[in-house]
Amino acid sequence: MADSDPKSVQDLTNVVQTLLQQMQDKFQTMSDQIIGRIDEMSTRIDDLEKNIADLMTQAGVEEIEGVKEPQVKEGQGS
């Protein structure tokens, strides 16, 4: 019977191990790409927050003790 032939079993084992290694490599590559994109987005969000804070400062708007609602300084606005 060919199914119990040690060479056939070894060949099948090698094929399965190769496929599993290829899958693991692909998942690792995808994981690295996702983490890289998350890091890039984090940097972009930090830059955006800084730009917004700069614009608010230029417009004379301040944060109220940790509350992110804008408040216009006296002498500006209506």
PDB file of N, CA, C and O in Angstrom:
ATOM      1  N   MET A   1       0.835  -1.168   0.000  1.00  0.00           N
ATOM      2  CA  MET A   1       0.000   0.000   0.000  1.00  0.00           C
ATOM      3  C   MET A   1       0.890   1.245   0.000  1.00  0.00           C
ATOM      4  O   MET A   1       1.787   1.372   0.814  1.00  0.00           O
ATOM      5  N   ALA A   2       0.626   2.218  -0.880  1.00  0.00           N
ATOM      6  CA  ALA A   2       1.472   3.394  -1.042  1.00  0.00           C
ATOM      7  C   ALA A   2       1.311   4.370   0.122  1.00  0.00           C
ATOM      8  O   ALA A   2       2.227   5.120   0.432  1.00  0.00           O
ATOM      9  N   ASP A   3       0.144   4.386   0.774  1.00  0.00           N
ATOM     10  CA  ASP A   3      -0.095   5.322   1.858  1.00  0.00           C
ATOM     11  C   ASP A   3       0.816   5.079   3.048  1.00  0.00           C
ATOM     12  O   ASP A   3       1.161   6.011   3.765  1.00  0.00           O
ATOM     13  N   SER A   4       1.196   3.847   3.288  1.00  0.00           N
ATOM     14  CA  SER A   4       2.028   3.540   4.445  1.00  0.00           C
ATOM     15  C   SER A   4       3.508   3.515   4.087  1.00  0.00           C
ATOM     16  O   SER A   4       4.341   3.257   4.934  1.00  0.00           O
ATOM     17  N   ASP A   5       3.856   3.805   2.854  1.00  0.00           N
ATOM     18  CA  ASP A   5       5.243   3.850   2.406  1.00  0.00           C
ATOM     19  C   ASP A   5       5.958   5.002   3.118  1.00  0.00           C
ATOM     20  O   ASP A   5       5.505   6.151   3.046  1.00  0.00           O
ATOM     21  N   PRO A   6       7.041   4.730   3.825  1.00  0.00           N
ATOM     22  CA  PRO A   6       7.748   5.781   4.569  1.00  0.00           C
ATOM     23  C   PRO A   6       8.189   6.949   3.682  1.00  0.00           C
ATOM     24  O   PRO A   6       8.173   8.095   4.114  1.00  0.00           O
ATOM     25  N   LYS A   7       8.562   6.674   2.438  1.00  0.00           N
ATOM     26  CA  LYS A   7       8.976   7.759   1.548  1.00  0.00           C
ATOM     27  C   LYS A   7       7.797   8.681   1.233  1.00  0.00           C
ATOM     28  O   LYS A   7       7.944   9.901   1.238  1.00  0.00           O
ATOM     29  N   SER A   8       6.616   8.107   0.986  1.00  0.00           N
ATOM     30  CA  SER A   8       5.425   8.910   0.706  1.00  0.00           C
ATOM     31  C   SER A   8       5.033   9.753   1.922  1.00  0.00           C
ATOM     32  O   SER A   8       4.666  10.924   1.784  1.00  0.00           O
ATOM     33  N   VAL A   9       5.112   9.157   3.097  1.00  0.00           N
ATOM     34  CA  VAL A   9       4.784   9.875   4.321  1.00  0.00           C
ATOM     35  C   VAL A   9       5.774  11.018   4.527  1.00  0.00           C
ATOM     36  O   VAL A   9       5.390  12.142   4.865  1.00  0.00           O
ATOM     37  N   GLN A  10       7.053  10.753   4.301  1.00  0.00           N
ATOM     38  CA  GLN A  10       8.077  11.783   4.463  1.00  0.00           C
ATOM     39  C   GLN A  10       7.888  12.909   3.437  1.00  0.00           C
ATOM     40  O   GLN A  10       8.021  14.085   3.778  1.00  0.00           O
ATOM     41  N   ASP A  11       7.557  12.535   2.205  1.00  0.00           N
ATOM     42  CA  ASP A  11       7.305  13.554   1.173  1.00  0.00           C
ATOM     43  C   ASP A  11       6.114  14.434   1.555  1.00  0.00           C
ATOM     44  O   ASP A  11       6.180  15.662   1.424  1.00  0.00           O
ATOM     45  N   LEU A  12       5.048  13.824   2.026  1.00  0.00           N
ATOM     46  CA  LEU A  12       3.865  14.568   2.432  1.00  0.00           C
ATOM     47  C   LEU A  12       4.194  15.494   3.614  1.00  0.00           C
ATOM     48  O   LEU A  12       3.789  16.662   3.634  1.00  0.00           O
ATOM     49  N   THR A  13       4.955  14.969   4.557  1.00  0.00           N
ATOM     50  CA  THR A  13       5.365  15.777   5.710  1.00  0.00           C
ATOM     51  C   THR A  13       6.181  16.985   5.255  1.00  0.00           C
ATOM     52  O   THR A  13       5.962  18.107   5.726  1.00  0.00           O
ATOM     53  N   ASN A  14       7.094  16.769   4.324  1.00  0.00           N
ATOM     54  CA  ASN A  14       7.918  17.867   3.810  1.00  0.00           C
ATOM     55  C   ASN A  14       7.071  18.921   3.091  1.00  0.00           C
ATOM     56  O   ASN A  14       7.294  20.123   3.253  1.00  0.00           O
ATOM     57  N   VAL A  15       6.100  18.466   2.316  1.00  0.00           N
ATOM     58  CA  VAL A  15       5.223  19.395   1.591  1.00  0.00           C
ATOM     59  C   VAL A  15       4.417  20.228   2.585  1.00  0.00           C
ATOM     60  O   VAL A  15       4.313  21.459   2.451  1.00  0.00           O
ATOM     61  N   VAL A  16       3.855  19.576   3.593  1.00  0.00           N
ATOM     62  CA  VAL A  16       3.061  20.283   4.591  1.00  0.00           C
ATOM     63  C   VAL A  16       3.943  21.275   5.361  1.00  0.00           C
ATOM     64  O   VAL A  16       3.550  22.425   5.585  1.00  0.00           O
ATOM     65  N   GLN A  17       5.135  20.877   5.747  1.00  0.00           N
ATOM     66  CA  GLN A  17       6.037  21.779   6.471  1.00  0.00           C
ATOM     67  C   GLN A  17       6.415  22.983   5.610  1.00  0.00           C
ATOM     68  O   GLN A  17       6.460  24.116   6.097  1.00  0.00           O
ATOM     69  N   THR A  18       6.669  22.745   4.335  1.00  0.00           N
ATOM     70  CA  THR A  18       7.009  23.839   3.422  1.00  0.00           C
ATOM     71  C   THR A  18       5.843  24.809   3.291  1.00  0.00           C
ATOM     72  O   THR A  18       6.023  26.033   3.357  1.00  0.00           O
ATOM     73  N   LEU A  19       4.640  24.285   3.122  1.00  0.00           N
ATOM     74  CA  LEU A  19       3.454  25.143   3.018  1.00  0.00           C
ATOM     75  C   LEU A  19       3.227  25.952   4.297  1.00  0.00           C
ATOM     76  O   LEU A  19       2.932  27.149   4.243  1.00  0.00           O
ATOM     77  N   LEU A  20       3.380  25.312   5.434  1.00  0.00           N
ATOM     78  CA  LEU A  20       3.201  26.010   6.698  1.00  0.00           C
ATOM     79  C   LEU A  20       4.258  27.110   6.870  1.00  0.00           C
ATOM     80  O   LEU A  20       3.951  28.203   7.354  1.00  0.00           O
ATOM     81  N   GLN A  21       5.487  26.843   6.470  1.00  0.00           N
ATOM     82  CA  GLN A  21       6.542  27.848   6.566  1.00  0.00           C
ATOM     83  C   GLN A  21       6.249  29.032   5.638  1.00  0.00           C
ATOM     84  O   GLN A  21       6.435  30.184   6.017  1.00  0.00           O
ATOM     85  N   GLN A  22       5.770  28.725   4.440  1.00  0.00           N
ATOM     86  CA  GLN A  22       5.415  29.798   3.496  1.00  0.00           C
ATOM     87  C   GLN A  22       4.276  30.654   4.053  1.00  0.00           C
ATOM     88  O   GLN A  22       4.310  31.881   3.960  1.00  0.00           O
ATOM     89  N   MET A  23       3.286  30.001   4.640  1.00  0.00           N
ATOM     90  CA  MET A  23       2.170  30.744   5.236  1.00  0.00           C
ATOM     91  C   MET A  23       2.655  31.613   6.392  1.00  0.00           C
ATOM     92  O   MET A  23       2.265  32.774   6.525  1.00  0.00           O
ATOM     93  N   GLN A  24       3.510  31.053   7.230  1.00  0.00           N
ATOM     94  CA  GLN A  24       4.040  31.807   8.363  1.00  0.00           C
ATOM     95  C   GLN A  24       4.827  33.018   7.870  1.00  0.00           C
ATOM     96  O   GLN A  24       4.698  34.118   8.416  1.00  0.00           O
ATOM     97  N   ASP A  25       5.638  32.837   6.823  1.00  0.00           N
ATOM     98  CA  ASP A  25       6.410  33.952   6.258  1.00  0.00           C
ATOM     99  C   ASP A  25       5.486  35.038   5.714  1.00  0.00           C
ATOM    100  O   ASP A  25       5.724  36.237   5.925  1.00  0.00           O
ATOM    101  N   LYS A  26       4.424  34.641   5.020  1.00  0.00           N
ATOM    102  CA  LYS A  26       3.471  35.620   4.476  1.00  0.00           C
ATOM    103  C   LYS A  26       2.757  36.376   5.590  1.00  0.00           C
ATOM    104  O   LYS A  26       2.594  37.594   5.517  1.00  0.00           O
ATOM    105  N   PHE A  27       2.337  35.666   6.629  1.00  0.00           N
ATOM    106  CA  PHE A  27       1.675  36.320   7.756  1.00  0.00           C
ATOM    107  C   PHE A  27       2.631  37.278   8.462  1.00  0.00           C
ATOM    108  O   PHE A  27       2.230  38.372   8.877  1.00  0.00           O
ATOM    109  N   GLN A  28       3.896  36.897   8.597  1.00  0.00           N
ATOM    110  CA  GLN A  28       4.877  37.773   9.239  1.00  0.00           C
ATOM    111  C   GLN A  28       5.082  39.039   8.409  1.00  0.00           C
ATOM    112  O   GLN A  28       5.141  40.142   8.949  1.00  0.00           O
ATOM    113  N   THR A  29       5.163  38.878   7.096  1.00  0.00           N
ATOM    114  CA  THR A  29       5.315  40.031   6.211  1.00  0.00           C
ATOM    115  C   THR A  29       4.113  40.956   6.319  1.00  0.00           C
ATOM    116  O   THR A  29       4.265  42.178   6.448  1.00  0.00           O
ATOM    117  N   MET A  30       2.926  40.382   6.293  1.00  0.00           N
ATOM    118  CA  MET A  30       1.707  41.187   6.414  1.00  0.00           C
ATOM    119  C   MET A  30       1.647  41.882   7.770  1.00  0.00           C
ATOM    120  O   MET A  30       1.289  43.061   7.859  1.00  0.00           O
ATOM    121  N   SER A  31       2.020  41.181   8.819  1.00  0.00           N
ATOM    122  CA  SER A  31       2.021  41.761  10.157  1.00  0.00           C
ATOM    123  C   SER A  31       2.991  42.940  10.227  1.00  0.00           C
ATOM    124  O   SER A  31       2.662  43.996  10.777  1.00  0.00           O
ATOM    125  N   ASP A  32       4.175  42.773   9.664  1.00  0.00           N
ATOM    126  CA  ASP A  32       5.166  43.857   9.649  1.00  0.00           C
ATOM    127  C   ASP A  32       4.642  45.065   8.886  1.00  0.00           C
ATOM    128  O   ASP A  32       4.841  46.211   9.297  1.00  0.00           O
ATOM    129  N   GLN A  33       3.976  44.817   7.758  1.00  0.00           N
ATOM    130  CA  GLN A  33       3.421  45.913   6.968  1.00  0.00           C
ATOM    131  C   GLN A  33       2.316  46.645   7.737  1.00  0.00           C
ATOM    132  O   GLN A  33       2.254  47.879   7.725  1.00  0.00           O
ATOM    133  N   ILE A  34       1.467  45.896   8.412  1.00  0.00           N
ATOM    134  CA  ILE A  34       0.378  46.507   9.183  1.00  0.00           C
ATOM    135  C   ILE A  34       0.948  47.350  10.315  1.00  0.00           C
ATOM    136  O   ILE A  34       0.512  48.494  10.532  1.00  0.00           O
ATOM    137  N   ILE A  35       1.923  46.825  11.026  1.00  0.00           N
ATOM    138  CA  ILE A  35       2.537  47.575  12.124  1.00  0.00           C
ATOM    139  C   ILE A  35       3.212  48.835  11.592  1.00  0.00           C
ATOM    140  O   ILE A  35       3.103  49.910  12.197  1.00  0.00           O
ATOM    141  N   GLY A  36       3.871  48.717  10.451  1.00  0.00           N
ATOM    142  CA  GLY A  36       4.493  49.891   9.840  1.00  0.00           C
ATOM    143  C   GLY A  36       3.471  50.955   9.481  1.00  0.00           C
ATOM    144  O   GLY A  36       3.689  52.151   9.706  1.00  0.00           O
ATOM    145  N   ARG A  37       2.352  50.534   8.946  1.00  0.00           N
ATOM    146  CA  ARG A  37       1.292  51.488   8.588  1.00  0.00           C
ATOM    147  C   ARG A  37       0.659  52.118   9.823  1.00  0.00           C
ATOM    148  O   ARG A  37       0.313  53.302   9.818  1.00  0.00           O
ATOM    149  N   ILE A  38       0.505  51.353  10.874  1.00  0.00           N
ATOM    150  CA  ILE A  38      -0.036  51.899  12.119  1.00  0.00           C
ATOM    151  C   ILE A  38       0.920  52.945  12.690  1.00  0.00           C
ATOM    152  O   ILE A  38       0.493  54.014  13.133  1.00  0.00           O
ATOM    153  N   ASP A  39       2.215  52.649  12.664  1.00  0.00           N
ATOM    154  CA  ASP A  39       3.211  53.615  13.140  1.00  0.00           C
ATOM    155  C   ASP A  39       3.176  54.889  12.311  1.00  0.00           C
ATOM    156  O   ASP A  39       3.252  56.000  12.849  1.00  0.00           O
ATOM    157  N   GLU A  40       3.053  54.729  10.995  1.00  0.00           N
ATOM    158  CA  GLU A  40       2.980  55.892  10.101  1.00  0.00           C
ATOM    159  C   GLU A  40       1.730  56.722  10.403  1.00  0.00           C
ATOM    160  O   GLU A  40       1.794  57.959  10.474  1.00  0.00           O
ATOM    161  N   MET A  41       0.600  56.055  10.594  1.00  0.00           N
ATOM    162  CA  MET A  41      -0.641  56.773  10.910  1.00  0.00           C
ATOM    163  C   MET A  41      -0.527  57.494  12.252  1.00  0.00           C
ATOM    164  O   MET A  41      -1.005  58.616  12.408  1.00  0.00           O
ATOM    165  N   SER A  42       0.118  56.864  13.216  1.00  0.00           N
ATOM    166  CA  SER A  42       0.318  57.485  14.524  1.00  0.00           C
ATOM    167  C   SER A  42       1.121  58.775  14.386  1.00  0.00           C
ATOM    168  O   SER A  42       0.773  59.801  14.980  1.00  0.00           O
ATOM    169  N   THR A  43       2.173  58.727  13.588  1.00  0.00           N
ATOM    170  CA  THR A  43       2.989  59.915  13.357  1.00  0.00           C
ATOM    171  C   THR A  43       2.172  60.999  12.667  1.00  0.00           C
ATOM    172  O   THR A  43       2.243  62.180  13.045  1.00  0.00           O
ATOM    173  N   ARG A  44       1.388  60.610  11.686  1.00  0.00           N
ATOM    174  CA  ARG A  44       0.565  61.592  10.969  1.00  0.00           C
ATOM    175  C   ARG A  44      -0.491  62.210  11.883  1.00  0.00           C
ATOM    176  O   ARG A  44      -0.770  63.417  11.803  1.00  0.00           O
ATOM    177  N   ILE A  45      -1.080  61.406  12.766  1.00  0.00           N
ATOM    178  CA  ILE A  45      -2.074  61.928  13.705  1.00  0.00           C
ATOM    179  C   ILE A  45      -1.411  62.898  14.683  1.00  0.00           C
ATOM    180  O   ILE A  45      -1.970  63.960  14.989  1.00  0.00           O
ATOM    181  N   ASP A  46      -0.220  62.544  15.167  1.00  0.00           N
ATOM    182  CA  ASP A  46       0.503  63.450  16.065  1.00  0.00           C
ATOM    183  C   ASP A  46       0.792  64.784  15.376  1.00  0.00           C
ATOM    184  O   ASP A  46       0.623  65.852  15.973  1.00  0.00           O
ATOM    185  N   ASP A  47       1.228  64.717  14.120  1.00  0.00           N
ATOM    186  CA  ASP A  47       1.491  65.945  13.356  1.00  0.00           C
ATOM    187  C   ASP A  47       0.216  66.759  13.175  1.00  0.00           C
ATOM    188  O   ASP A  47       0.222  67.987  13.298  1.00  0.00           O
ATOM    189  N   LEU A  48      -0.885  66.084  12.888  1.00  0.00           N
ATOM    190  CA  LEU A  48      -2.165  66.763  12.709  1.00  0.00           C
ATOM    191  C   LEU A  48      -2.603  67.449  14.003  1.00  0.00           C
ATOM    192  O   LEU A  48      -3.044  68.603  13.987  1.00  0.00           O
ATOM    193  N   GLU A  49      -2.470  66.753  15.131  1.00  0.00           N
ATOM    194  CA  GLU A  49      -2.824  67.347  16.417  1.00  0.00           C
ATOM    195  C   GLU A  49      -1.972  68.582  16.699  1.00  0.00           C
ATOM    196  O   GLU A  49      -2.478  69.593  17.195  1.00  0.00           O
ATOM    197  N   LYS A  50      -0.685  68.514  16.384  1.00  0.00           N
ATOM    198  CA  LYS A  50       0.193  69.663  16.599  1.00  0.00           C
ATOM    199  C   LYS A  50      -0.232  70.828  15.707  1.00  0.00           C
ATOM    200  O   LYS A  50      -0.296  71.974  16.159  1.00  0.00           O
ATOM    201  N   ASN A  51      -0.536  70.543  14.457  1.00  0.00           N
ATOM    202  CA  ASN A  51      -0.974  71.600  13.540  1.00  0.00           C
ATOM    203  C   ASN A  51      -2.282  72.239  14.000  1.00  0.00           C
ATOM    204  O   ASN A  51      -2.455  73.457  13.920  1.00  0.00           O
ATOM    205  N   ILE A  52      -3.203  71.424  14.489  1.00  0.00           N
ATOM    206  CA  ILE A  52      -4.473  71.953  14.993  1.00  0.00           C
ATOM    207  C   ILE A  52      -4.217  72.844  16.209  1.00  0.00           C
ATOM    208  O   ILE A  52      -4.787  73.927  16.326  1.00  0.00           O
ATOM    209  N   ALA A  53      -3.347  72.398  17.109  1.00  0.00           N
ATOM    210  CA  ALA A  53      -3.023  73.197  18.293  1.00  0.00           C
ATOM    211  C   ALA A  53      -2.379  74.518  17.881  1.00  0.00           C
ATOM    212  O   ALA A  53      -2.705  75.578  18.448  1.00  0.00           O
ATOM    213  N   ASP A  54      -1.496  74.481  16.896  1.00  0.00           N
ATOM    214  CA  ASP A  54      -0.868  75.710  16.400  1.00  0.00           C
ATOM    215  C   ASP A  54      -1.914  76.653  15.811  1.00  0.00           C
ATOM    216  O   ASP A  54      -1.884  77.867  16.061  1.00  0.00           O
ATOM    217  N   LEU A  55      -2.836  76.110  15.029  1.00  0.00           N
ATOM    218  CA  LEU A  55      -3.892  76.939  14.440  1.00  0.00           C
ATOM    219  C   LEU A  55      -4.795  77.535  15.514  1.00  0.00           C
ATOM    220  O   LEU A  55      -5.205  78.694  15.415  1.00  0.00           O
ATOM    221  N   MET A  56      -5.101  76.738  16.531  1.00  0.00           N
ATOM    222  CA  MET A  56      -5.937  77.253  17.617  1.00  0.00           C
ATOM    223  C   MET A  56      -5.226  78.382  18.347  1.00  0.00           C
ATOM    224  O   MET A  56      -5.839  79.388  18.713  1.00  0.00           O
ATOM    225  N   THR A  57      -3.919  78.227  18.556  1.00  0.00           N
ATOM    226  CA  THR A  57      -3.139  79.278  19.209  1.00  0.00           C
ATOM    227  C   THR A  57      -3.145  80.544  18.365  1.00  0.00           C
ATOM    228  O   THR A  57      -3.348  81.651  18.880  1.00  0.00           O
ATOM    229  N   GLN A  58      -2.943  80.383  17.061  1.00  0.00           N
ATOM    230  CA  GLN A  58      -2.943  81.538  16.160  1.00  0.00           C
ATOM    231  C   GLN A  58      -4.308  82.229  16.151  1.00  0.00           C
ATOM    232  O   GLN A  58      -4.396  83.442  16.006  1.00  0.00           O
ATOM    233  N   ALA A  59      -5.368  81.459  16.305  1.00  0.00           N
ATOM    234  CA  ALA A  59      -6.721  82.015  16.278  1.00  0.00           C
ATOM    235  C   ALA A  59      -7.129  82.573  17.643  1.00  0.00           C
ATOM    236  O   ALA A  59      -8.203  83.152  17.777  1.00  0.00           O
ATOM    237  N   GLY A  60      -6.288  82.383  18.659  1.00  0.00           N
ATOM    238  CA  GLY A  60      -6.601  82.892  19.985  1.00  0.00           C
ATOM    239  C   GLY A  60      -7.568  82.028  20.752  1.00  0.00           C
ATOM    240  O   GLY A  60      -8.274  82.495  21.629  1.00  0.00           O
ATOM    241  N   VAL A  61      -7.621  80.759  20.432  1.00  0.00           N
ATOM    242  CA  VAL A  61      -8.522  79.833  21.114  1.00  0.00           C
ATOM    243  C   VAL A  61      -7.694  79.025  22.105  1.00  0.00           C
ATOM    244  O   VAL A  61      -6.614  78.553  21.791  1.00  0.00           O
ATOM    245  N   GLU A  62      -8.219  78.870  23.332  1.00  0.00           N
ATOM    246  CA  GLU A  62      -7.508  78.111  24.357  1.00  0.00           C
ATOM    247  C   GLU A  62      -8.335  76.914  24.781  1.00  0.00           C
ATOM    248  O   GLU A  62      -9.551  76.906  24.664  1.00  0.00           O
ATOM    249  N   GLU A  63      -7.648  75.909  25.336  1.00  0.00           N
ATOM    250  CA  GLU A  63      -8.354  74.775  25.925  1.00  0.00           C
ATOM    251  C   GLU A  63      -8.714  75.130  27.355  1.00  0.00           C
ATOM    252  O   GLU A  63      -7.985  75.836  28.048  1.00  0.00           O
ATOM    253  N   ILE A  64      -9.848  74.631  27.831  1.00  0.00           N
ATOM    254  CA  ILE A  64     -10.289  74.875  29.200  1.00  0.00           C
ATOM    255  C   ILE A  64      -9.880  73.679  30.047  1.00  0.00           C
ATOM    256  O   ILE A  64     -10.461  72.611  29.930  1.00  0.00           O
ATOM    257  N   GLU A  65      -8.865  73.823  30.860  1.00  0.00           N
ATOM    258  CA  GLU A  65      -8.372  72.805  31.780  1.00  0.00           C
ATOM    259  C   GLU A  65      -8.709  71.376  31.378  1.00  0.00           C
ATOM    260  O   GLU A  65      -9.496  70.697  32.021  1.00  0.00           O
ATOM    261  N   GLY A  66      -8.129  70.897  30.303  1.00  0.00           N
ATOM    262  CA  GLY A  66      -8.299  69.524  29.872  1.00  0.00           C
ATOM    263  C   GLY A  66      -9.529  69.269  29.024  1.00  0.00           C
ATOM    264  O   GLY A  66      -9.652  68.232  28.402  1.00  0.00           O
ATOM    265  N   VAL A  67     -10.461  70.209  28.997  1.00  0.00           N
ATOM    266  CA  VAL A  67     -11.645  70.058  28.153  1.00  0.00           C
ATOM    267  C   VAL A  67     -11.295  70.608  26.790  1.00  0.00           C
ATOM    268  O   VAL A  67     -10.758  71.702  26.676  1.00  0.00           O
ATOM    269  N   LYS A  68     -11.584  69.879  25.750  1.00  0.00           N
ATOM    270  CA  LYS A  68     -11.162  70.265  24.414  1.00  0.00           C
ATOM    271  C   LYS A  68     -12.183  71.138  23.705  1.00  0.00           C
ATOM    272  O   LYS A  68     -12.321  71.088  22.506  1.00  0.00           O
ATOM    273  N   GLU A  69     -12.934  71.943  24.460  1.00  0.00           N
ATOM    274  CA  GLU A  69     -13.879  72.861  23.841  1.00  0.00           C
ATOM    275  C   GLU A  69     -13.200  74.206  23.670  1.00  0.00           C
ATOM    276  O   GLU A  69     -12.575  74.709  24.601  1.00  0.00           O
ATOM    277  N   PRO A  70     -13.270  74.819  22.507  1.00  0.00           N
ATOM    278  CA  PRO A  70     -12.590  76.090  22.289  1.00  0.00           C
ATOM    279  C   PRO A  70     -13.219  77.222  23.076  1.00  0.00           C
ATOM    280  O   PRO A  70     -14.426  77.234  23.318  1.00  0.00           O
ATOM    281  N   GLN A  71     -12.356  78.139  23.513  1.00  0.00           N
ATOM    282  CA  GLN A  71     -12.831  79.328  24.220  1.00  0.00           C
ATOM    283  C   GLN A  71     -12.100  80.509  23.592  1.00  0.00           C
ATOM    284  O   GLN A  71     -10.878  80.496  23.484  1.00  0.00           O
ATOM    285  N   VAL A  72     -12.829  81.516  23.170  1.00  0.00           N
ATOM    286  CA  VAL A  72     -12.244  82.685  22.542  1.00  0.00           C
ATOM    287  C   VAL A  72     -11.745  83.613  23.625  1.00  0.00           C
ATOM    288  O   VAL A  72     -12.420  83.858  24.623  1.00  0.00           O
ATOM    289  N   LYS A  73     -10.505  84.134  23.459  1.00  0.00           N
ATOM    290  CA  LYS A  73      -9.935  85.083  24.405  1.00  0.00           C
ATOM    291  C   LYS A  73     -10.709  86.384  24.369  1.00  0.00           C
ATOM    292  O   LYS A  73     -11.304  86.746  23.356  1.00  0.00           O
ATOM    293  N   GLU A  74     -10.661  87.128  25.469  1.00  0.00           N
ATOM    294  CA  GLU A  74     -11.352  88.409  25.530  1.00  0.00           C
ATOM    295  C   GLU A  74     -10.777  89.360  24.507  1.00  0.00           C
ATOM    296  O   GLU A  74      -9.579  89.346  24.236  1.00  0.00           O
ATOM    297  N   GLY A  75     -11.619  90.168  23.926  1.00  0.00           N
ATOM    298  CA  GLY A  75     -11.172  91.134  22.939  1.00  0.00           C
ATOM    299  C   GLY A  75     -11.174  90.584  21.526  1.00  0.00           C
ATOM    300  O   GLY A  75     -10.886  91.285  20.576  1.00  0.00           O
ATOM    301  N   GLN A  76     -11.468  89.270  21.374  1.00  0.00           N
ATOM    302  CA  GLN A  76     -11.543  88.671  20.046  1.00  0.00           C
ATOM    303  C   GLN A  76     -12.940  88.115  19.860  1.00  0.00           C
ATOM    304  O   GLN A  76     -13.654  87.861  20.806  1.00  0.00           O
ATOM    305  N   GLY A  77     -13.293  87.913  18.648  1.00  0.00           N
ATOM    306  CA  GLY A  77     -14.619  87.342  18.372  1.00  0.00           C
ATOM    307  C   GLY A  77     -15.648  88.429  18.246  1.00  0.00           C
ATOM    308  O   GLY A  77     -15.359  89.543  17.858  1.00  0.00           O
ATOM    309  N   SER A  78     -16.900  88.171  18.684  1.00  0.00           N
ATOM    310  CA  SER A  78     -17.989  89.144  18.490  1.00  0.00           C
ATOM    311  C   SER A  78     -17.993  90.259  19.463  1.00  0.00           C
ATOM    312  O   SER A  78     -17.615  90.340  20.506  1.00  0.00           O
TER     313      SER A  78
END
